[in-house]
Each structure stands twice: as C-alpha cells, then as structure tokens.
Short mmCIF file of C-alpha atoms in Angstrom, two decimals:
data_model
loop_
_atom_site.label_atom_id
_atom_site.label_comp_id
_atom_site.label_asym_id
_atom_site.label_seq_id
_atom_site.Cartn_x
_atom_site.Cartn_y
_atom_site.Cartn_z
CA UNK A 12 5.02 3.18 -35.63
CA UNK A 13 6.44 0.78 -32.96
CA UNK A 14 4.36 -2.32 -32.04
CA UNK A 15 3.21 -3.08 -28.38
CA UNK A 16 5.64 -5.98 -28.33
CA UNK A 17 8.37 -3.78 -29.48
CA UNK A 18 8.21 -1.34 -26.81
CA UNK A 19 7.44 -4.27 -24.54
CA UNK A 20 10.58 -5.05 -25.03
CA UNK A 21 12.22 -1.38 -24.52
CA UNK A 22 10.31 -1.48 -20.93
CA UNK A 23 12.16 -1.91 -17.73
CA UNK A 24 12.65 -4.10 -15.95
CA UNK A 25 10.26 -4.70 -13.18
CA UNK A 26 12.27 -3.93 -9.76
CA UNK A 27 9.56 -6.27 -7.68
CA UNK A 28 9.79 -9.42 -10.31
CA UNK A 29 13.09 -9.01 -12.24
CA UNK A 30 12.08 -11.81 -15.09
CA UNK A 31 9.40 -9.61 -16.13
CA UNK A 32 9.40 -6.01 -17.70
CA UNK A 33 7.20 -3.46 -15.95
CA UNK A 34 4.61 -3.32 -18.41
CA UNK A 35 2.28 -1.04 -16.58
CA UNK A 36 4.70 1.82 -16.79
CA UNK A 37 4.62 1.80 -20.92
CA UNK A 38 0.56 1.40 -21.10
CA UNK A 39 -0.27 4.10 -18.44
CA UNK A 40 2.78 6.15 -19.80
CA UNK A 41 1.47 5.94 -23.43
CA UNK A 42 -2.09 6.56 -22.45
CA UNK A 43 -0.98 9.87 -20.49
CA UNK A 44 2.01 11.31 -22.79
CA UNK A 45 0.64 14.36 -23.91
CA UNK A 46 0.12 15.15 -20.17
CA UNK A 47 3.25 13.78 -19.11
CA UNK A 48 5.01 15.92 -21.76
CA UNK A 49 3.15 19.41 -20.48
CA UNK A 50 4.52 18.73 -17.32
CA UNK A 51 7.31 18.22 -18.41
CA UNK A 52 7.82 21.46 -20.19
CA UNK A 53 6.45 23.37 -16.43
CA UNK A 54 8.95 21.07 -14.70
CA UNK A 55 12.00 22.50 -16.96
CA UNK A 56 11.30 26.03 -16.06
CA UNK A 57 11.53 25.51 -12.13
CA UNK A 58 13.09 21.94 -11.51
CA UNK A 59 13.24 20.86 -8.12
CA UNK A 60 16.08 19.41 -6.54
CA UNK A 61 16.46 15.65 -7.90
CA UNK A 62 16.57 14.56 -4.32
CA UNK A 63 13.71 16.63 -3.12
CA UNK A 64 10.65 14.14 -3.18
CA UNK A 65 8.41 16.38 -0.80
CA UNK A 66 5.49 18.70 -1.76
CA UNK A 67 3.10 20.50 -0.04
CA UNK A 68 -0.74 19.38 -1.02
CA UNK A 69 -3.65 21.36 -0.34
CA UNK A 70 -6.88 19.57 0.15
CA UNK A 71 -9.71 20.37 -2.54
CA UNK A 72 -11.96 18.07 -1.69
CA UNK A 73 -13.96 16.06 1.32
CA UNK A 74 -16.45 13.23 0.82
CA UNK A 75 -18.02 10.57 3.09
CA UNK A 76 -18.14 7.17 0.91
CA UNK A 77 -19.44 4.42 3.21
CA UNK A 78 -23.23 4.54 4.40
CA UNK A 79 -21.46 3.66 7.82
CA UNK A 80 -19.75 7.61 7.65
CA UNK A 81 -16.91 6.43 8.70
CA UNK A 82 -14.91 6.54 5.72
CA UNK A 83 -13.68 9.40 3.76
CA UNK A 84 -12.40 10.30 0.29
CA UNK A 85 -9.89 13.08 0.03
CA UNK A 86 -8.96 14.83 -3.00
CA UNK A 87 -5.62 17.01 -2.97
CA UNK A 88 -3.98 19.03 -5.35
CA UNK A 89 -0.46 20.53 -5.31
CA UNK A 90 -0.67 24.08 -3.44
CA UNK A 91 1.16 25.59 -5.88
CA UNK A 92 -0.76 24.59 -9.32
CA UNK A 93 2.15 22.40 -10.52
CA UNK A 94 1.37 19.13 -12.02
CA UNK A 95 1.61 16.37 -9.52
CA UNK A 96 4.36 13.26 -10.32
CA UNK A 97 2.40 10.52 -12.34
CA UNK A 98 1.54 6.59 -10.65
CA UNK A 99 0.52 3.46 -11.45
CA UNK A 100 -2.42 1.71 -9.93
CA UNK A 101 -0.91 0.04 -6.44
CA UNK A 102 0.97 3.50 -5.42
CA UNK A 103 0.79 4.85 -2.29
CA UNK A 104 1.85 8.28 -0.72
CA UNK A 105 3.31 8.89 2.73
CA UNK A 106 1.33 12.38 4.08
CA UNK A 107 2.90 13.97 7.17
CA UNK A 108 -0.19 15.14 9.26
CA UNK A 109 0.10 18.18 10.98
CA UNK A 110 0.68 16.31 14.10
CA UNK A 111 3.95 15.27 12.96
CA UNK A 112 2.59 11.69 12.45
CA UNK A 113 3.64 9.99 9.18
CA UNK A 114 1.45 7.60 7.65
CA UNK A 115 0.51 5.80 4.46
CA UNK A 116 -2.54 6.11 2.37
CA UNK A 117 -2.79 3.93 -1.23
CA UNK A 118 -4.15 6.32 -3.93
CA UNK A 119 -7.43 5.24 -5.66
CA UNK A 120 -7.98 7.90 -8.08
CA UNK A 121 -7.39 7.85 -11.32
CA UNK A 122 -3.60 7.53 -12.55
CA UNK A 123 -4.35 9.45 -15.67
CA UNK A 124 -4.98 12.83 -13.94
CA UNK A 125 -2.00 15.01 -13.13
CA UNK A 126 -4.01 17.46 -11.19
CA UNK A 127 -5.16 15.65 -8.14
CA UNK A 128 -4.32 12.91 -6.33
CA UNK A 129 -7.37 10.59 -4.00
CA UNK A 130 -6.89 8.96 -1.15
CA UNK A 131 -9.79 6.83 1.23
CA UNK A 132 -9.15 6.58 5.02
CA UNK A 133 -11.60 4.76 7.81
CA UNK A 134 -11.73 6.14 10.69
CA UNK A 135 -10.03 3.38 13.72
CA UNK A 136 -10.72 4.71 17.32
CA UNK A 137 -7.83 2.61 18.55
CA UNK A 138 -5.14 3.06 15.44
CA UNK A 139 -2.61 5.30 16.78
CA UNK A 140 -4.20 8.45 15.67
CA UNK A 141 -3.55 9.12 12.59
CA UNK A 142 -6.92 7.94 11.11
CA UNK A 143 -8.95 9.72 13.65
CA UNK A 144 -6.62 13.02 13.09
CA UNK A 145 -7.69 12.87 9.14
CA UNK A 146 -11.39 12.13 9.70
CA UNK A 147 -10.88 15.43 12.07
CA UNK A 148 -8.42 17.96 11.13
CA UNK A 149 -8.59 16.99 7.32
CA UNK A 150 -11.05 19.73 5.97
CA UNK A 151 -11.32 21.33 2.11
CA UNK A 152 -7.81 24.06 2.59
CA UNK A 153 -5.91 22.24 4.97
CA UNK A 154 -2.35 21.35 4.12
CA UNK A 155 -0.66 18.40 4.62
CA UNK A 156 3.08 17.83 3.33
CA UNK A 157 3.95 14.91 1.19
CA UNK A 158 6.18 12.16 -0.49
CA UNK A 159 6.07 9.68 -3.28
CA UNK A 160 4.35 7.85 -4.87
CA UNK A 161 6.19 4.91 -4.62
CA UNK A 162 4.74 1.33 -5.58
CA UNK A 163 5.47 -1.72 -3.61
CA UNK A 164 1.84 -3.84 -5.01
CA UNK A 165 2.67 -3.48 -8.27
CA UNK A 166 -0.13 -4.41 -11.24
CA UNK A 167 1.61 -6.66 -14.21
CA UNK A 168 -0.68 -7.25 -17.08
CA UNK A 169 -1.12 -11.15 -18.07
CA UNK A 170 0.31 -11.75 -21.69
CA UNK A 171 3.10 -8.76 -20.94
CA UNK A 172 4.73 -8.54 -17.89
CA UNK A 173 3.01 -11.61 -16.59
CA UNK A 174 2.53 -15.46 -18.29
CA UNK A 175 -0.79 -15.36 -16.17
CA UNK A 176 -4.21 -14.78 -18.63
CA UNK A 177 -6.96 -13.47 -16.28
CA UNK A 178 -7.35 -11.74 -12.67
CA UNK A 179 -8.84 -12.43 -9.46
CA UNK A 180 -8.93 -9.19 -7.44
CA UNK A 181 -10.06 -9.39 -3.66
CA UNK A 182 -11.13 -6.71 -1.84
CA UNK A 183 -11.35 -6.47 2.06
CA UNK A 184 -13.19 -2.95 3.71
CA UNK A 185 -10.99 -0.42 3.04
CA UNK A 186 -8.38 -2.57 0.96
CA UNK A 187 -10.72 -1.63 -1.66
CA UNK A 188 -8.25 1.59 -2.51
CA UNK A 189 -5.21 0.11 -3.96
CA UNK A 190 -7.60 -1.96 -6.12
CA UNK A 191 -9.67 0.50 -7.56
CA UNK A 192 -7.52 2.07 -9.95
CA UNK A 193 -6.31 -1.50 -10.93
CA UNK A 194 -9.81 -2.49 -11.98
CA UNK A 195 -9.77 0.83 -14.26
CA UNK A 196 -6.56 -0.53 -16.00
CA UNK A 197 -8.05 -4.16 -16.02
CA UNK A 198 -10.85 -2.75 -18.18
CA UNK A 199 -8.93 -0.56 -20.28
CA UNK A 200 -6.57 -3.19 -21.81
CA UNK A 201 -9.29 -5.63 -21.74
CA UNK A 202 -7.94 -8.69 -19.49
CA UNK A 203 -10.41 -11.22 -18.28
CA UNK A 204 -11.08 -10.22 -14.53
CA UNK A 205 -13.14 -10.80 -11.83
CA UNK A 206 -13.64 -9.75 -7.98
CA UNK A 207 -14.83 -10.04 -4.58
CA UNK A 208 -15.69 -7.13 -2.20
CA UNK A 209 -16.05 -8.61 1.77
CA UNK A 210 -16.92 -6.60 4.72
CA UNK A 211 -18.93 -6.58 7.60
CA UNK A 212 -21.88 -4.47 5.98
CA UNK A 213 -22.93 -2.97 3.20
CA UNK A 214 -22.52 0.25 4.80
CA UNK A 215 -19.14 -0.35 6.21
CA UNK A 216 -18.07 -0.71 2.27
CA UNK A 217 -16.73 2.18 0.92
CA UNK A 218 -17.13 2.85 -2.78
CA UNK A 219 -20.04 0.59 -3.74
CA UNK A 220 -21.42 3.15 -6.13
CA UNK A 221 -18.47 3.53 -8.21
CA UNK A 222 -18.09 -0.67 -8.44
CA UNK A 223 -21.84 -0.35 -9.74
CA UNK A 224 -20.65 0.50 -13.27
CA UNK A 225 -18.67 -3.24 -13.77
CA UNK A 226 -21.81 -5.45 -12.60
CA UNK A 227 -21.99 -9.16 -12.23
CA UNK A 228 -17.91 -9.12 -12.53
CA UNK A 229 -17.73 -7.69 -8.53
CA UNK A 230 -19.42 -9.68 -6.37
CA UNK A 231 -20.02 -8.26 -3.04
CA UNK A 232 -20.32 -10.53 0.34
CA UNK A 233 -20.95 -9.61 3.98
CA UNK A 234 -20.49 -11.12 7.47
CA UNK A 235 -23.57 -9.69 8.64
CA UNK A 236 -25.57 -11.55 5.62
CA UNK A 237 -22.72 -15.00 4.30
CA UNK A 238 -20.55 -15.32 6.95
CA UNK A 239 -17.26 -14.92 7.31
CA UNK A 240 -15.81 -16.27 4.26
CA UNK A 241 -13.54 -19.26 3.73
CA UNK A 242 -10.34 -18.35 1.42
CA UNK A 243 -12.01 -20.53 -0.88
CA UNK A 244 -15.18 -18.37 -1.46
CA UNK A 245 -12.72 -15.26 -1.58
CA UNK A 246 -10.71 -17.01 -4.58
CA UNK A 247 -14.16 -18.16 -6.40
CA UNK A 248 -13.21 -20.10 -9.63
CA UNK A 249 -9.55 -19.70 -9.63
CA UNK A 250 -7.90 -21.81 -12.25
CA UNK A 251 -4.04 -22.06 -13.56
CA UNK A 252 -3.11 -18.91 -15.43
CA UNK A 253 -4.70 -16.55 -12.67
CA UNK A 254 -3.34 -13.58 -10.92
CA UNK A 255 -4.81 -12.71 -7.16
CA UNK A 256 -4.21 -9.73 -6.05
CA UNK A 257 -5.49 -8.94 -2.38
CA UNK A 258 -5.72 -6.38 -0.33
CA UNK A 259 -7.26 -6.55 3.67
CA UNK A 260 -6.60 -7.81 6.97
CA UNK A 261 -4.37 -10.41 7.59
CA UNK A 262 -6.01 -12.99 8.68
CA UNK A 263 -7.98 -12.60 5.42
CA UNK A 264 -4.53 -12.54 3.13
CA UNK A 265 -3.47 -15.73 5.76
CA UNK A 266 -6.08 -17.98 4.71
CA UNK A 267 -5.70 -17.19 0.95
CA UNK A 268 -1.71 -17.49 1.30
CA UNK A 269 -2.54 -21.07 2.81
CA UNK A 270 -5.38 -22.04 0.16
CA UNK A 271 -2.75 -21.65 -2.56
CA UNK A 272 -0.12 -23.26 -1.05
CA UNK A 273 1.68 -25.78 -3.98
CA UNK A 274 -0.21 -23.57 -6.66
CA UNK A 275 2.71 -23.20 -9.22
CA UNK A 276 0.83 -21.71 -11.68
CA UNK A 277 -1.31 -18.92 -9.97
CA UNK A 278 0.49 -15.93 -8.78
CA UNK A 279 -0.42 -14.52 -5.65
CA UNK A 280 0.32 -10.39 -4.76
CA UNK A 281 -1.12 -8.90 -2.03
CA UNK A 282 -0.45 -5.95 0.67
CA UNK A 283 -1.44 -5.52 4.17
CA UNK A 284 -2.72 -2.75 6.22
CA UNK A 285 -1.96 -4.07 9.22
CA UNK A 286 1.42 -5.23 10.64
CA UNK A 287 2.25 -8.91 8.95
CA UNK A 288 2.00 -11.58 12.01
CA UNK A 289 5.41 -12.58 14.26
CA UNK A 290 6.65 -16.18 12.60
CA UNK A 291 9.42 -17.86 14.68
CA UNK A 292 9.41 -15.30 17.73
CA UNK A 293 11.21 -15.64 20.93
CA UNK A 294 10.62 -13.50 23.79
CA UNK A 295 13.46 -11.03 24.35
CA UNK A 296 13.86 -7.51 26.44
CA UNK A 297 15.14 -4.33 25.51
CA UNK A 298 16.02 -1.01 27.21
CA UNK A 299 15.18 2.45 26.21
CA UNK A 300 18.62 4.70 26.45
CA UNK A 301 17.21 7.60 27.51
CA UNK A 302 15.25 6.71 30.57
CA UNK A 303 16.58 3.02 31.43
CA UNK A 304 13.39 1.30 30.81
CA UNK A 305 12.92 -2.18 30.20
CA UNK A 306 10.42 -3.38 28.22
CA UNK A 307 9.58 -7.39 27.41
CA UNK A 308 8.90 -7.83 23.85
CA UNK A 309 6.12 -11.16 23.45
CA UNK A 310 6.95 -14.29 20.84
CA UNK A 311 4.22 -13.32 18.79
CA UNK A 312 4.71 -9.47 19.47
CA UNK A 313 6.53 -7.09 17.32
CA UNK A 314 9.20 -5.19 18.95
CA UNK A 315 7.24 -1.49 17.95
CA UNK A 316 3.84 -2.62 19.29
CA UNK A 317 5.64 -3.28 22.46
CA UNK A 318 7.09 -0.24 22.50
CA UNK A 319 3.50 1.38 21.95
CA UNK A 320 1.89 -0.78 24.87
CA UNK A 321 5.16 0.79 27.19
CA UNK A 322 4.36 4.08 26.16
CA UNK A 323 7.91 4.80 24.78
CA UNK A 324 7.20 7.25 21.54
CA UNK A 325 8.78 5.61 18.70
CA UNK A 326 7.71 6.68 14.96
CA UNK A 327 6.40 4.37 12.69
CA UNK A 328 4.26 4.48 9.62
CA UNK A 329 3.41 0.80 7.56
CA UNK A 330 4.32 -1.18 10.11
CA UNK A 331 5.58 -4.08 7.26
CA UNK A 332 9.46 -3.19 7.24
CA UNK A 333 9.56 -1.13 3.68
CA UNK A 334 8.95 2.33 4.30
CA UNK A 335 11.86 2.81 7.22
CA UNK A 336 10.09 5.58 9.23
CA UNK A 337 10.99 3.20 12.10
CA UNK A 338 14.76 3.32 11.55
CA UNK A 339 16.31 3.23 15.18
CA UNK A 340 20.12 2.91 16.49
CA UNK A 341 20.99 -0.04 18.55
CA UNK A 342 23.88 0.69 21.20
CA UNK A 343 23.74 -2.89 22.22
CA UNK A 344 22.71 -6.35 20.93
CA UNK A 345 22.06 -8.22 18.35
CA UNK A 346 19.84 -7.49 15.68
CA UNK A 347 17.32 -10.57 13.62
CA UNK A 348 17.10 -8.22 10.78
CA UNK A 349 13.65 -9.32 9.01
CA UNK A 350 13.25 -6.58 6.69
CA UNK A 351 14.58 -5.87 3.04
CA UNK A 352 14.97 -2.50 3.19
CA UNK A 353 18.23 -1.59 5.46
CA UNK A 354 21.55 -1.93 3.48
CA UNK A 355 24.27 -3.77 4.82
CA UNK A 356 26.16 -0.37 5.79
CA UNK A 357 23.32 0.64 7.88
CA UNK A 358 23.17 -3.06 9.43
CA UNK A 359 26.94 -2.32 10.26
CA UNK A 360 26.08 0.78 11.60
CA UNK A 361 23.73 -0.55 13.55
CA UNK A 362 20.18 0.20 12.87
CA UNK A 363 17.00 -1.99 12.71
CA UNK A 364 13.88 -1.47 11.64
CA UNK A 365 11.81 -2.11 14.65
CA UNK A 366 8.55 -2.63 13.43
CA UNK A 367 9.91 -6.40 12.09
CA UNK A 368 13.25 -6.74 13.28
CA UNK A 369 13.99 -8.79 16.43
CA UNK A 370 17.09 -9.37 18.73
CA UNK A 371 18.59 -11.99 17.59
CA UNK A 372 19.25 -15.55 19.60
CA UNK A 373 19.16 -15.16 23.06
CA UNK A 374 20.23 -11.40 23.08
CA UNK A 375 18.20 -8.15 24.35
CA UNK A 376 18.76 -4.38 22.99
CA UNK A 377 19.75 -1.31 24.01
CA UNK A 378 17.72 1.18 21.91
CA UNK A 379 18.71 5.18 21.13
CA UNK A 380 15.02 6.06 22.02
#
C-alpha cells in the first residue's frame, strides 16, 4: 500500500502557495473515495457539459442558529438526486437568488457528504439585499441556481503542505462558517489547534452548540462582556510554527495583519466578508454611458460602493476582486487594475473589475453601465 508521504508527493500542487502540494485534496479525497467513486459511476451515465458548472439546488432544510434569530442555516440538495461536486473546508458557492442577485456564501457542512451542501447567512438590514432576500424568500422547496465550489481560503495541514506544526483559528460572528469544517479536519488528522470565537453576544454567535463538543480548545469572547479585543487577545499564545487562519470584519483581520507584522515564521490566511479597505486612493470621477452621469469616486472609496451610493445598478457579488461578477467595459480612461483575476487580454480589451480597480493617475472613466 502507498505511504502518506508517498502520495504526498503524487499531490498537486497547491494553486494558492505553489511551494507546497495541496495536501487537503489527498486526505479529504482518501477519506471520501468510495463516495467519490459512486458518483462517479452516476456521473458517467449522464455527464454534463465540462464547462457547465451550474446546478439547480433545492432547499431541504431551514434552521435559526443564533439565540439573536438572526442567523440561519440552510441545507440544499441537488433537485435532481445527483450527487453534488465534492469540497474542501474553505469552499464557497456563488447562489443566484431569485432576484437575479449573485452572492457568496462559504459552506460549513461537512465535506464528506455528497448529498447536501450547508450554508449560514445573517441577516444585514443595510447589505444590498441579498441577506435579507435569504432570511425571506429562502424557505424548505425553494430553488435557487448555483456554481462552484471553488476555494480561495484554502486549509494546508502543518507537517504536509505546510512547515507550520499547530493552528490558531479565529473566528469573528458569522466568519465562523468557513472555519467550521476546518476545525472537523483539524481534529481528524490530529494537529495541535486552538481558537477564538468574538462577537458582540452570545446570542449574536451562531453555532455555539456545535463548538460545545471541542471544549476548553474554543474559547469564546464578547464585546458586551471583554471588550473589544486587541489582535493580541485574538492571537492568544501564538508562537513560531503557527498557522492563523481568520475569518471576520476587517478591521478585526487589520489589527491581526499589523500584530504579525515581521513574523517570518507564522503564516497568516484569512478572508473577508466585507470589501478589503482603499490603500493609496486618489479621488477620481467617472461617467455612466448610458445616462451621462457623473459620479465622484472618494480616496478611501471603492469605485462600486460609489456607484451604489449614485444609484447606478452595477452587479457585484464578494466585493474583494476574485469572483469577477463586477466585470465592466471601460470606453474611456485609464484603468489601476488592483485585482488578480482579469487576464491581460481582457485588460487590453478593456475591462476592470470595479469593485477594486481604480482609474489610474490623474484620469476619470467612461463606464458601459
């Protein structure tokens, strides 16, 4: 039989941290073969097109998980009884709501189930709707149409993928769902972990029960009873050889960005859900096409939030310049592209991704809107 290292070694490469082979993909993948090889077989007898990433899910299940109500869990399976593609703890999906809105939701279920996929959303009065039109149109039945996963906070296990030995996982409110399933995989291959869960209340915190089972290794703190915390309570005992990974607002990933500043030897991952803050802005204007409208974008505004304040419907989904929902065709000026996800064909062809791309020195935009 092959030895761990061996097919270690076999692994891919990992597309976020090319040094290191993506080590998650051969633990989950071993755990979940026999699975993975019945779907298989039911993919062979009606295989969809290798381009075709979108399926329809069908809700199956509705629960409230914060004592606040304002969260809930939502269990979907694939409408038409096929197994759903398999992920690795960090995924996310992007559901179209019936509204047309696309947004993205980090799964927190558990990777080794083919049948369902979970998702946690908290309701925001003031988010741009598409929290408010889950918490209300989102019932056991309804449909919502689907693509992914796809993984950009990625978990590499220390002594494989990663030369870290132990992990520090921090939590904020809701970024409690990309963690979840990372905590299962901590457990399962036995690395040395610990974590902090912050909010403003206990019953703003979604999930507490199911954290219950790991003990004294989650420590939960709230503003209403510490504080606010310090990046240096939210990274507890962190020495060399650790792995953060974080997950919450950003002022919250900020301070803990700044607090291991000129740490060498402790890695740092994280993901937002909010946009990532302006660095190096400059005030600049840009036109709508359509309707001649000029809008002033702020130093320390993004172009899209602008847009928003104007009115001017433009789609958008992470706001963080990966996901490309905001893809939009510049007829005039130039372009500070600050995303990685445009190619340089589609710079030369003049889009931008306007949730984090700017115009460049001096210049305003035109904009196909």
């Amino acid at each position: 039989m092959m030895g761990l290292r061996d097919r270690y070694r076999q692994l891919p490469r990992n597309p976020f941290r090319p040094h290191r082979r993506d080590v998650v993909i051969g633990i989950a993948g071993a755990v979940i073969s026999g699975v993975d090889a019945l779907a298989d077989l039911v993919r062979r007898a009606t295989p969809p097109s290798p381009t075709d990433r979108t399926r329809l899910l069908r809700v199956i299940d509705r629960q409230t998980v914060a004592h606040d109500e304002n969260v809930v869990a939502l269990r979907f399976a694939a409408a038409d009884g096929r197994p759903l593609p398999g992920w690795h703890p960090g995924a996310h999906i992007d559901v179209h709501l019936p509204s047309g809105r696309l947004r993205q939701y980090s799964l927190c279920g558990d990777p080794q189930r083919s049948d369902e996929y979970r998702i946690a959303v908290r309701r925001i009065p003031d988010g741009g709707g598409g929290s408010i039109e889950v918490h209300d149109a989102l019932h056991p039945g309804a449909t919502v149409t689907t693509q992914g996963p796809r993984n950009a906070f990625p978990l590499t296990v220390p002594g494989y993928g990663s030369p870290t030995t132990r992990f520090r996982f921090i939590a904020g409110g809701i970024g409690i769902t990309p963690i979840l399933p990372m905590l299962a995989l901590a457990e399962r291959v036995g690395v040395d972990w610990t974590m902090v869960y912050a909010g403003r209340t206990r019953d703003s915190l979604p999930f507490l029960d199911e954290l219950a089972r790991y003990g004294e290794r989650v420590r939960v703190r709230t503003d209403d009873v510490n504080g606010l915390p310090t990046a240096a309570e939210l990274l507890g005992d962190c020495p060399d050889g650790t792995a953060v990974y974080a997950c919450g607002p950003a002022p919250m990933l900020t301070a803990i960005r700044s607090e291991l500043a000129g740490r060498g030897k402790v890695e740092l991952h994280f993901e937002r859900f909010a946009a990532p803050p302006v660095v190096d802005g400059e005030e600049f204007a840009v036109t709508v096409a359509s309707t001649g409208q000029q809008i002033r974008v702020g130093a320390e505004e993004t172009l899209l939030a602008a847009l928003n304040r104007a009115g001017v419907d433009a789609p958008y989904s992470c706001r963080q310049g990966f996901c490309g929902t905001c893809r939009t065709r510049v007829l005039e000026g130039d372009v500070d592209h600050r995303d990685t996800l445009l190619t340089e064909p589609e710079h030369a062809n003049r889009m931008m991704l306007v949730c984090v791309s700017r115009a460049a020195n001096g210049s305003s935009l035109t904009l196909d809107l």
